[in-house]
Coordinates of C-alpha atoms in Angstrom, one line a residue:
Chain A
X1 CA 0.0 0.0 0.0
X2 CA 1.4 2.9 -1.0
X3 CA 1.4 6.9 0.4
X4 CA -1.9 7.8 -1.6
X5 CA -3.7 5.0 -0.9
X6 CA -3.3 5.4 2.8
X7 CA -4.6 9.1 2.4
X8 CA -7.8 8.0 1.1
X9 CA -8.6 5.1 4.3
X10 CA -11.2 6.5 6.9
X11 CA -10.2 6.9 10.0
X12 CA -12.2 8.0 13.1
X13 CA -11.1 8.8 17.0
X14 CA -12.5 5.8 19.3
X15 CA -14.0 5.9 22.4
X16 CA -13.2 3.5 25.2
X17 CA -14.4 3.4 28.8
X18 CA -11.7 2.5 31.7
X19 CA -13.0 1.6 34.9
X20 CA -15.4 2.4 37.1
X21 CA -13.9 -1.6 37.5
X22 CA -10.7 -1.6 36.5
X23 CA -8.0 -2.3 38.9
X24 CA -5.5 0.1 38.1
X25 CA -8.0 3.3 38.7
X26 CA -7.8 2.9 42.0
X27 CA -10.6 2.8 43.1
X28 CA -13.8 3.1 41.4
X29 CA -12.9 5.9 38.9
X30 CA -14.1 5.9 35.1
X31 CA -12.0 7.9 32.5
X32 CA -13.3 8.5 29.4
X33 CA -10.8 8.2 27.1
X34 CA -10.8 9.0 23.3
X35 CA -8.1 7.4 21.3
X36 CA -6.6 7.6 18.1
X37 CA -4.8 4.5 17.1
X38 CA -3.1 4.0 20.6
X39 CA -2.9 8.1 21.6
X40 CA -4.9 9.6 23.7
X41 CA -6.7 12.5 22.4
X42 CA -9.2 13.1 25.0
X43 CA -9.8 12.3 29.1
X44 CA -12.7 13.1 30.7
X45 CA -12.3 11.7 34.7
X46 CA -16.2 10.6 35.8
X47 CA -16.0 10.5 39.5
X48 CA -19.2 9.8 41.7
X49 CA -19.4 6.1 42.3
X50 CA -18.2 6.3 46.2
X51 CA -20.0 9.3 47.2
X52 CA -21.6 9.1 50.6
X53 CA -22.5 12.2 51.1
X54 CA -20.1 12.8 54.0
X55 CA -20.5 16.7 54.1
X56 CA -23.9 16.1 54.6
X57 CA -23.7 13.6 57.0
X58 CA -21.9 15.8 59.0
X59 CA -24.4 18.4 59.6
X60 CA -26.7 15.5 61.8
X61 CA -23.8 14.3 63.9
X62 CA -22.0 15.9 66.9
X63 CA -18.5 17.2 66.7
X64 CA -17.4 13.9 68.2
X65 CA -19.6 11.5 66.7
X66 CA -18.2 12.6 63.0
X67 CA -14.6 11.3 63.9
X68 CA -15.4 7.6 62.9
X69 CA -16.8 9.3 59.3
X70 CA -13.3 10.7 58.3
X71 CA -11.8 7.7 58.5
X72 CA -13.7 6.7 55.4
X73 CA -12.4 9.9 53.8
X74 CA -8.9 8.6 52.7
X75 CA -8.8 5.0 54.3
X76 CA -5.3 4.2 53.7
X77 CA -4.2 7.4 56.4
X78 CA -7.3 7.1 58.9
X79 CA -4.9 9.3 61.4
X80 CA -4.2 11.8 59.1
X81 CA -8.1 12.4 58.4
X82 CA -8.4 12.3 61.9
X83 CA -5.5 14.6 63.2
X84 CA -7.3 16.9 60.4
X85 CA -10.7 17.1 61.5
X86 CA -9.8 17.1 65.1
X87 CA -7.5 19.7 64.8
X88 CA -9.9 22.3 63.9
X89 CA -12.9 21.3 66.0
X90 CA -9.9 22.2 68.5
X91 CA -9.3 25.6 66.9
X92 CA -12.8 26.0 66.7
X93 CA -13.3 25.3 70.4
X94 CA -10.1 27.3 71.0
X95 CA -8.7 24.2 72.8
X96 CA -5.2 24.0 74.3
X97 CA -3.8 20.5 74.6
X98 CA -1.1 19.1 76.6
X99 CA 2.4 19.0 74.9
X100 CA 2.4 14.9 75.4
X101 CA -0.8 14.7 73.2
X102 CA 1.0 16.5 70.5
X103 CA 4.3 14.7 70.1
X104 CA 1.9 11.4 70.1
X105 CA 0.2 12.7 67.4
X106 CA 3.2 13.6 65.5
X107 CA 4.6 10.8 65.7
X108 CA 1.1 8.6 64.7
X109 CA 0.7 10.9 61.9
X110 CA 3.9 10.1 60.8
X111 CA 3.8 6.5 61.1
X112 CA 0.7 6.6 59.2
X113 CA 2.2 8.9 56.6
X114 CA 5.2 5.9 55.7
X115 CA 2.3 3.2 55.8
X116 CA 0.1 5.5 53.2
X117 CA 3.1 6.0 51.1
X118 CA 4.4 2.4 51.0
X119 CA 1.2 1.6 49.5
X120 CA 1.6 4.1 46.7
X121 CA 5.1 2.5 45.9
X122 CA 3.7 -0.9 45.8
X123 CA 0.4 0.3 43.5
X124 CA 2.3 2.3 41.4
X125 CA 5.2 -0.4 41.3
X126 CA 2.4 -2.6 40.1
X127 CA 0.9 -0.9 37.6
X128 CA 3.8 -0.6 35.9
X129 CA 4.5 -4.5 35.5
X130 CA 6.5 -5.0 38.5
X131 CA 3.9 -7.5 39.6
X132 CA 3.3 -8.3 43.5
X133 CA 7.3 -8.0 44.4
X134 CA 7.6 -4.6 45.4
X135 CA 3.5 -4.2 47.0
X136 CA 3.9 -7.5 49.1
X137 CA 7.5 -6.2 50.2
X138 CA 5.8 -2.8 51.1
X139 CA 3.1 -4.4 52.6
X140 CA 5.4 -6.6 54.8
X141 CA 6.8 -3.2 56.2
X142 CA 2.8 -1.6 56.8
X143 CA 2.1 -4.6 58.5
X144 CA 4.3 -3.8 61.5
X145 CA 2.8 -0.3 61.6
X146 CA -0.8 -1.3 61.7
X147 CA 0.2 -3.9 64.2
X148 CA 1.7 -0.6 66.1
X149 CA -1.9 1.0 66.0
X150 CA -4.0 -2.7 66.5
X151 CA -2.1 -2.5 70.0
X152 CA -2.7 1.4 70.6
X153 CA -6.8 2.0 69.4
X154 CA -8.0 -1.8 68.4
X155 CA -8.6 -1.8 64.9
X156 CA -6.4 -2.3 61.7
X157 CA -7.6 0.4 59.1
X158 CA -10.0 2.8 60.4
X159 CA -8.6 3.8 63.3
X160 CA -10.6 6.4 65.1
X161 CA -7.8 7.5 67.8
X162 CA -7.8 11.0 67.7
X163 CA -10.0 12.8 70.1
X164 CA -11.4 16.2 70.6
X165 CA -8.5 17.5 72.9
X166 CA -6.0 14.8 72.8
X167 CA -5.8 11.1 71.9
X168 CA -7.9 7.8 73.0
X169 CA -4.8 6.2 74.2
X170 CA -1.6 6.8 76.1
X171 CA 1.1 4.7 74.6
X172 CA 2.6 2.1 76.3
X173 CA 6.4 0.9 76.8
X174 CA 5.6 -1.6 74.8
X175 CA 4.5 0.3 71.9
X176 CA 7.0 3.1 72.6
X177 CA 9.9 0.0 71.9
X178 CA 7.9 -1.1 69.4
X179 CA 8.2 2.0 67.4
X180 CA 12.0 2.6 68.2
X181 CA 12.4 -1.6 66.5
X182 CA 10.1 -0.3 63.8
X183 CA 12.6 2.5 63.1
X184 CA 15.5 0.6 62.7
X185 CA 13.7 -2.0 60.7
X186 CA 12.6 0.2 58.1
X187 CA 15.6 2.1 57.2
X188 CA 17.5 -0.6 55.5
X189 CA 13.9 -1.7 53.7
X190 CA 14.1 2.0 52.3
X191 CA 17.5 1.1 50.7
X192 CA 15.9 -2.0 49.4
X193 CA 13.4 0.2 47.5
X194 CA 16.3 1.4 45.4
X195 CA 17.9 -1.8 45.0
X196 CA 14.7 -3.4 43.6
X197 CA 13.0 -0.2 41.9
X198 CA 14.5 3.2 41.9
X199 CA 17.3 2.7 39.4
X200 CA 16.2 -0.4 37.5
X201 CA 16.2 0.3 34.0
X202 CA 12.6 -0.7 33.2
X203 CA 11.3 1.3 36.0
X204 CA 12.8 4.3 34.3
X205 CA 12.6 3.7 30.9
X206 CA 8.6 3.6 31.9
X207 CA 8.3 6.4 34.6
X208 CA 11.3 9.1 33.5
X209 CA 9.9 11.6 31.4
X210 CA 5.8 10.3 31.6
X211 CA 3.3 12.9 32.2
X212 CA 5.6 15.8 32.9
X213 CA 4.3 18.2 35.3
X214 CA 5.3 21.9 35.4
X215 CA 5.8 23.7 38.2
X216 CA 3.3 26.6 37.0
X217 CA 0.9 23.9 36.1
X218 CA 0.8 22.7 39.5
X219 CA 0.5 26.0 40.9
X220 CA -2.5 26.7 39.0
X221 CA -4.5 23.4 39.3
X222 CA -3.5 23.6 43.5
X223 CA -1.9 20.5 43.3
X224 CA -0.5 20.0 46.8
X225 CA 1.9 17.2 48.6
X226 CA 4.6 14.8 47.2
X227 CA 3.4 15.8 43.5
X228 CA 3.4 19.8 44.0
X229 CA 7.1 19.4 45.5
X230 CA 8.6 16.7 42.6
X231 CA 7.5 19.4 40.2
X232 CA 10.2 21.4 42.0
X233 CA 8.1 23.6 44.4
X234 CA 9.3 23.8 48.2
X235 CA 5.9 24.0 50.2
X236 CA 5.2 21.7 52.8
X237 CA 2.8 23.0 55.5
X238 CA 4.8 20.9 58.6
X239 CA 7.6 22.9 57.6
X240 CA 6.2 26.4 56.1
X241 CA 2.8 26.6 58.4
X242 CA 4.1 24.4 61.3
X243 CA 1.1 22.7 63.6
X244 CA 1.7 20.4 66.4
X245 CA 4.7 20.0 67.4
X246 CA 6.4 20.2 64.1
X247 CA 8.6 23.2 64.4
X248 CA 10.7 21.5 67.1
X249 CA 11.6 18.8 64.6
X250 CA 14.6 18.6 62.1
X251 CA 13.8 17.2 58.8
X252 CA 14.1 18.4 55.2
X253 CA 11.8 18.7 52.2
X254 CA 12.7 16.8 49.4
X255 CA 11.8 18.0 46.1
X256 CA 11.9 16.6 42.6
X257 CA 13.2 17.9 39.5
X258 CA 11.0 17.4 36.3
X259 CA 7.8 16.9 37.9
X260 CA 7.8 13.6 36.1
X261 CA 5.9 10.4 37.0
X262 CA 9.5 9.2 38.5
X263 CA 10.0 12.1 40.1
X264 CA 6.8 11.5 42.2
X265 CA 7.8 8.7 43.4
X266 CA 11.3 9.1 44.0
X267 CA 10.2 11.9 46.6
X268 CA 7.1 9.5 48.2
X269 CA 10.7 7.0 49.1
X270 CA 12.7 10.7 50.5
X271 CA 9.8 11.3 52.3
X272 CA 9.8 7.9 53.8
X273 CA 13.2 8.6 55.1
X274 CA 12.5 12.4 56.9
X275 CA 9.1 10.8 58.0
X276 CA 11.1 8.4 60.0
X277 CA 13.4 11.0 60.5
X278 CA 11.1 13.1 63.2
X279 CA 9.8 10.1 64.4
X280 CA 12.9 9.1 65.7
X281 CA 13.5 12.8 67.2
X282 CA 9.5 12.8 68.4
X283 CA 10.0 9.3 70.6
X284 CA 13.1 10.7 71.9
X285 CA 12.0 13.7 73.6
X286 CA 8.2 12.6 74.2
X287 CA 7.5 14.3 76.9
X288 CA 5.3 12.9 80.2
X289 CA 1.9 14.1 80.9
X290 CA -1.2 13.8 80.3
X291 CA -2.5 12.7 76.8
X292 CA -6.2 14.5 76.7
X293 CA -7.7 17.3 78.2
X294 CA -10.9 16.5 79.9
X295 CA -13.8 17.9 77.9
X296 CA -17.2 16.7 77.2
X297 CA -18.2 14.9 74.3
X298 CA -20.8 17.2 73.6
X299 CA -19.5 20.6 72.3
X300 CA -21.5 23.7 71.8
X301 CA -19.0 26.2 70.3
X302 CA -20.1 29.9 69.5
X303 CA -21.7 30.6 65.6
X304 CA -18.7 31.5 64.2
X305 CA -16.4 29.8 60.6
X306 CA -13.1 28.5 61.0
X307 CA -10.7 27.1 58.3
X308 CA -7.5 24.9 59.1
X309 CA -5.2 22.6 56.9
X310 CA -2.8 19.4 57.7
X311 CA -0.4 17.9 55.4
X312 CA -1.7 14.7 54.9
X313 CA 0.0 12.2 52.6
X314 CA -1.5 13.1 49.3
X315 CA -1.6 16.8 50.4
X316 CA -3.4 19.6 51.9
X317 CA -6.6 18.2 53.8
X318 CA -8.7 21.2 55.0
X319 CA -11.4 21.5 57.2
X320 CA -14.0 23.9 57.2
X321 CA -16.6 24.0 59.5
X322 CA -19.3 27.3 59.9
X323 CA -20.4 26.8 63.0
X324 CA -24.1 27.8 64.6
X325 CA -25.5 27.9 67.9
X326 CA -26.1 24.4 67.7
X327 CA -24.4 21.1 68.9
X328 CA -24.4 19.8 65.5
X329 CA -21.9 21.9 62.9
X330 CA -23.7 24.2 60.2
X331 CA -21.7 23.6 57.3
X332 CA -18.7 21.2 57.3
X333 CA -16.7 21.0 54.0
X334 CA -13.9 18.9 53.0
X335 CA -10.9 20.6 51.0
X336 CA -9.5 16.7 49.9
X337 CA -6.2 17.0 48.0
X338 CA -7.2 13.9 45.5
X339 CA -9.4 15.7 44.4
X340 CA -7.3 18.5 43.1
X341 CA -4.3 16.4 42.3
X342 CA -7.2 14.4 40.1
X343 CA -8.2 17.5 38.2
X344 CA -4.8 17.9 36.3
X345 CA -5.0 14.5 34.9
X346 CA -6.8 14.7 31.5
X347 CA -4.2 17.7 30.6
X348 CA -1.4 15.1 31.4
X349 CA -2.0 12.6 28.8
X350 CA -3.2 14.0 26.7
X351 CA -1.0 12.7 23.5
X352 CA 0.7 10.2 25.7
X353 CA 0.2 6.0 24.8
X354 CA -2.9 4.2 26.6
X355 CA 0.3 1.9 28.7
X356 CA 1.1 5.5 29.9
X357 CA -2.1 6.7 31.6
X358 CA -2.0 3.9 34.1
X359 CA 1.5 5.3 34.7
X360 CA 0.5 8.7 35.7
X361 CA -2.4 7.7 37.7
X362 CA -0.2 5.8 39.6
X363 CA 2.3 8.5 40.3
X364 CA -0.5 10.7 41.5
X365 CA -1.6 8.1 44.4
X366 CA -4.9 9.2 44.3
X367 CA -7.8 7.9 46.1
X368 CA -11.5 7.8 45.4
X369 CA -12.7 7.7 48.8
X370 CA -11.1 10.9 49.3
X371 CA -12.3 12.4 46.0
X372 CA -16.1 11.1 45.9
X373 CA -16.2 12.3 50.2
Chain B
X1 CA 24.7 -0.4 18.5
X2 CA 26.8 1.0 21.4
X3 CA 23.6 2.4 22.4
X4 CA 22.1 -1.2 22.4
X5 CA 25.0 -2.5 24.3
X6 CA 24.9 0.0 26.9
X7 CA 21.0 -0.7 27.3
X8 CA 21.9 -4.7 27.7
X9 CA 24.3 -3.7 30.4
X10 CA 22.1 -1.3 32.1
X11 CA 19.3 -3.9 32.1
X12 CA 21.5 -6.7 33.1
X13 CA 22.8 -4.7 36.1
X14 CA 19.5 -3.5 37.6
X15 CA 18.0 -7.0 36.6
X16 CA 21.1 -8.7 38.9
X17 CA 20.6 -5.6 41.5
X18 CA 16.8 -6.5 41.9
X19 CA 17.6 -10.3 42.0
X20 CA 20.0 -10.1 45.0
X21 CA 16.8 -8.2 46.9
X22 CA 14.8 -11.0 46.5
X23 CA 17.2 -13.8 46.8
X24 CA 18.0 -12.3 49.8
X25 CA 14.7 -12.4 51.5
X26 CA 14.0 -15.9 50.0
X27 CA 16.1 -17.3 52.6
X28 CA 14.8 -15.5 55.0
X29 CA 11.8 -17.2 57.1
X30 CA 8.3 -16.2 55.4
X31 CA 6.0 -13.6 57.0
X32 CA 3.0 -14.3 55.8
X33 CA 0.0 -16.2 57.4
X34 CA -2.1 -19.2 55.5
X35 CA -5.0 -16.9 56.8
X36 CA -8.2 -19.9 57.1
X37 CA -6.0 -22.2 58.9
X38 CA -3.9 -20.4 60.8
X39 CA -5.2 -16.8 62.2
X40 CA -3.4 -14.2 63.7
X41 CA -4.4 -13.0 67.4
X42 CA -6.2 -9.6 67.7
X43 CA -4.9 -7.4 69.7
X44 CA -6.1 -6.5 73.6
X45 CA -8.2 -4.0 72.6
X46 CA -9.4 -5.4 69.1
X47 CA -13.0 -3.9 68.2
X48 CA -14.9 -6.3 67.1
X49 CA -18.7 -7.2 67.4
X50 CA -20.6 -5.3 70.1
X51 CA -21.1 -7.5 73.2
X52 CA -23.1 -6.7 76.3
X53 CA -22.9 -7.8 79.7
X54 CA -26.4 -7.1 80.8
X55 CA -26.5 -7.8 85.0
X56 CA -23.8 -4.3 84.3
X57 CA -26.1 -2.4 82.4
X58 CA -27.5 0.5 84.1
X59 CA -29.9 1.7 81.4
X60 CA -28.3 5.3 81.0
X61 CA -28.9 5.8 76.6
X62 CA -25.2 7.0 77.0
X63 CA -24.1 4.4 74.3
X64 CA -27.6 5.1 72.1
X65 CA -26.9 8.7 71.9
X66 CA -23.3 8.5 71.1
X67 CA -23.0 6.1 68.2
X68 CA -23.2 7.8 65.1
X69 CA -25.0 5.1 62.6
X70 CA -27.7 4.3 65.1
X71 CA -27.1 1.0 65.4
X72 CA -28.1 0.4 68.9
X73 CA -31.4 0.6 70.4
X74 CA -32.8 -0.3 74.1
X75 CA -36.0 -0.3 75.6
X76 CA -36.4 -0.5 79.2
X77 CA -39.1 -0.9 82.2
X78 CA -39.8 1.4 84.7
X79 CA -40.2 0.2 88.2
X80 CA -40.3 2.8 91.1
X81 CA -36.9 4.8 90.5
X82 CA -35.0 1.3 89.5
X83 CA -35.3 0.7 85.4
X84 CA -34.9 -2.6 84.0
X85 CA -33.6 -3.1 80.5
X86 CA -36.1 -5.3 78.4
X87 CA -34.6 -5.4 75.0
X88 CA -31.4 -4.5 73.4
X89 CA -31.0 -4.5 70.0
X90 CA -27.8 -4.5 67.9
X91 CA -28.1 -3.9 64.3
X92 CA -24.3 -5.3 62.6
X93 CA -25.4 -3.9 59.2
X94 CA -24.8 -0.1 60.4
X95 CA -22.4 -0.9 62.5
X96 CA -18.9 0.9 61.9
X97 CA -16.8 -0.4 64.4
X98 CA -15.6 2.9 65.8
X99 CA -16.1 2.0 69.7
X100 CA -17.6 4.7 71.0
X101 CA -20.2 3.2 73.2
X102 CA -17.8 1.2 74.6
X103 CA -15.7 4.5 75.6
X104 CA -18.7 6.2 77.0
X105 CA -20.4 3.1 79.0
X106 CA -19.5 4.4 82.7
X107 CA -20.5 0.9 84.1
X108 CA -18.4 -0.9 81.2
X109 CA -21.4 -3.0 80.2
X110 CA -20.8 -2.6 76.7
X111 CA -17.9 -4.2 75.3
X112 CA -16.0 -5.1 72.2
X113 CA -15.2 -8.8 71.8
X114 CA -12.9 -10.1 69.0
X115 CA -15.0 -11.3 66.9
X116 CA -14.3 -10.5 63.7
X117 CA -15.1 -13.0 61.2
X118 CA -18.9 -11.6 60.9
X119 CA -20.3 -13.0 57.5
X120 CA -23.5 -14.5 57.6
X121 CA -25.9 -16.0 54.9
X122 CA -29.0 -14.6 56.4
X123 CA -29.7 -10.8 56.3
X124 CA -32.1 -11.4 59.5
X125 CA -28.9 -12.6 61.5
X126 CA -27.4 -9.4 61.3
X127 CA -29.8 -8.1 63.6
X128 CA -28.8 -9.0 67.0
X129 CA -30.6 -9.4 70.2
X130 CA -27.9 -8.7 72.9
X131 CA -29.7 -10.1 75.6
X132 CA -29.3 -13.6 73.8
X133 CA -25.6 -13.5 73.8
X134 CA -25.4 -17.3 73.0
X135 CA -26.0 -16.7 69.2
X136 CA -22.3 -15.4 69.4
X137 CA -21.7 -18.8 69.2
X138 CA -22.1 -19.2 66.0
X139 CA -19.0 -17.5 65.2
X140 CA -15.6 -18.6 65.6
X141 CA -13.1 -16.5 67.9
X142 CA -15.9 -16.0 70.5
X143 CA -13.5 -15.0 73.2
X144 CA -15.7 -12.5 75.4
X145 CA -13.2 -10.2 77.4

């Protein structure tokens, strides 16, 4: 066939649906994707299919009794969701709590941060062909942590261990040697990451150079957490709007280069490494006292609209709650980083392979519980 | 063709690199559990099913008016000042295992047991009477603490 004859043969775009059950959407997300050949022309994201209607929900249940729902907001860093939300019912209620309370929390939060982040290794390891390896090796490591918080609050994924003015539980020496083993376990695991992954010539040849994000792109969309900073911006809220007890810990910020989908990852494993970092620090100087400040578990704060945001994992988890003269909140909304970090997607691939998209939804770790609320 | 070569090595390298990770933990002793047959024990303060030890109960509606899903619901007789609980109902279906009516239970009547392998055929079954706690039975890993 020669040049003219191809010139004459119709050709049309084609339409194909991925997800809402496919498994590497993560959850139950459908893209809409319009190809031609095996380029992407067109993704539209259709979210929806987990949405529980948790802002709603909110206004019918006490200040207290809506701890339990955040869990189900991003379910793979319950502590985070909670640390969130109960941080500004606390600034809400204008709540001072004891320094012990705080370098518990740091150091849960952090915990919870590695386990969060292991799992995006492992998915996104797996999604791009490294099958089972690298997610059972990560999941090897999050097993000792969720052990860590089966002993401290009594459940394995939703954890429900923040309270309003402290925490449910004090830790015991147990769990306070069980972290410091946990510490020194994990480092050389970290190492292992880059043995296995970081540098293997697959993983780069598939992940280097795949759905390049620019730093004013980011910017724009509000892209927040590990994928604002590969893109090269410096903004982490533990360091830059410190909460907690964060200020009184030494760690860095690692940030990427290209904002590529390698670059994502490679600062999820730096991360990783300063996470463990300040939890080493926090369990070092954890000071004695008492863990929760003894309020009632019916709050009635004064009608008034308060705003407050954590670093959570994936990013910037706000809360923000209008307040009326009622025990029940007014208005509670959720700022959830997947959400934002989901947005920038169909801009991303466009003109980038089918193989790729599963590539850059990876990198983004995003997660539908989060997104759908 | 150098280019070729030097991908060969490259891949090679890392392919050798990634290989000694896993040899390494293949002689290690395996971590994982063969789940049906052997189980792993729950923690202390594991928070499974709701149980209830009823002679404790003081009737209060601490634990009704905390739990978010509604879930739990009492009646109770009236006699003089003393009240008598008469039924206590436990709906598993809303149940979200956030164990907040055992926190709030002043007499600690309410408890968590570590129960936690709670399929059942029948929809009816997931509504449980916990004045009956023998139909606990039924599950395995009915350790009451």
């Amino acid at each position: 066939m020669d040049a003219t004859q191809t010139k004459d043969i119709y050709t049309e775009e084609f339409l194909i649906n991925m997800g809402p059950q496919h498994p590497s959407t993560h959850g139950v997300l459908s893209l809409e994707l319009t190809l031609d050949g095996e380029t992407i022309v067109e993704c539209t994201p259709h979210i929806g299919y987990l949405h529980r209607s948790m802002e709603k929900i909110a206004e019918n249940r006490t200040y207290t009794q809506f701890i339990p729902f955040t869990d189900r907001l991003d379910y793979v860093a319950s502590m985070n969701n909670n640390l969130g939300y109960v941080m500004v019912v606390e600034k809400l209620l204008k709540l001072e709590i004891s320094e012990r309370a705080k370098y518990i929390r740091v150091i849960i939060a952090e915990l919870n941060r590695i386990a969060s982040h292991l799992i995006a290794i492992g998915t996104f390891a797996q999604d791009l062909g490294a099958f089972a390896t690298p997610l059972f090796y990560c999941f090897r490591e999050r097993e000792k942590i969720v052990e860590i918080f089966d002993q401290l609050c009594g459940n394995r994924l939703t954890y429900n261990y923040m309270r309003i003015g402290g925490v449910l539980t004090d830790f015991s020496r147990d769990i306070e040697e069980k972290i410091k083993k946990f510490i020194k376990y994990m480092r050389p695991k970290v190492d292992d990451y880059d043995w296995l992954l970081t540098y293997n010539a697959i993983f780069l040849a598939r992940s280097k150079h795949i759905g390049v994000l620019s730093k004013e792109m980011a910017v724009n969309y509000s892209i927040t957490g590990p994928n604002l900073r590969a893109s090269g911006v410096k903004w982490d809220l533990r360091k830059d709007e410190p909460y907690l007890a964060y200020d009184k810990f030494e760690f860095d910020v690692p940030v990427g280069k290209n904002g590529d989908a390698w670059d994502r990852y490679k600062v999820r494993i730096e991360e990783i490494r300063q996470s463990l970092r300040i939890i080493e620090q926090a369990i070092e100087a954890l000071p004695q006292g008492d863990v929760a400040v003894k309020v009632g578990r019916i709050h009635k704060p004064s009608p008034s609209e308060t705003y407050f945001r954590t670093e959570n994992p994936r990013g910037e988890l706000g809360f923000y709650i209008v307040s009326d003269d009622s025990v029940y909140p007014y208005r509670l909304k959720i700022r959830s980083p997947s959400f934002s970090n989901l947005a920038v997607l169909p801009e991303l691939v466009r003109g980038l392979k089918v193989a790729d998209i599963v590539c850059v939804l990876g990198s983004f770790d995003i997660l539908m519980g989060e997104i759908d609320r | 063709m150098i280019k070729l070569a030097k991908n060969f090595v490259v891949g090679t390298w890392s392919l050798i690199k990634g290989l000694a990770v896993t040899i390494k933990y293949f002689f290690r002793p395996t971590v994982t559990l063969q789940y049906p047959t052997e189980k792993q024990p729950m923690s202390e303060c594991y928070r499974g099913l709701v149980g209830l030890r009823p002679e404790k109960c003081i009737v209060c509606y601490q634990c009704v008016k905390i739990c978010p899903t509604a879930c739990l619901a009492i009646t109770h007789k009236q006699e003089d000042k003393k009240k008598t609980l008469e039924t206590f109902k436990y709906n598993m279906e809303l149940c979200c295992f956030c164990g907040l009516c055992q926190q709030v239970c002043p007499t600690s009547a309410i408890i968590m047991t570590n129960i936690y392998e709670i399929s059942v055929y029948d929809r009816k079954k997931l509504d449980i009477n916990l004045l009956d706690m023998k139909k606990y039975d039924e599950w395995t890993n009915t350790t009451i603490k």
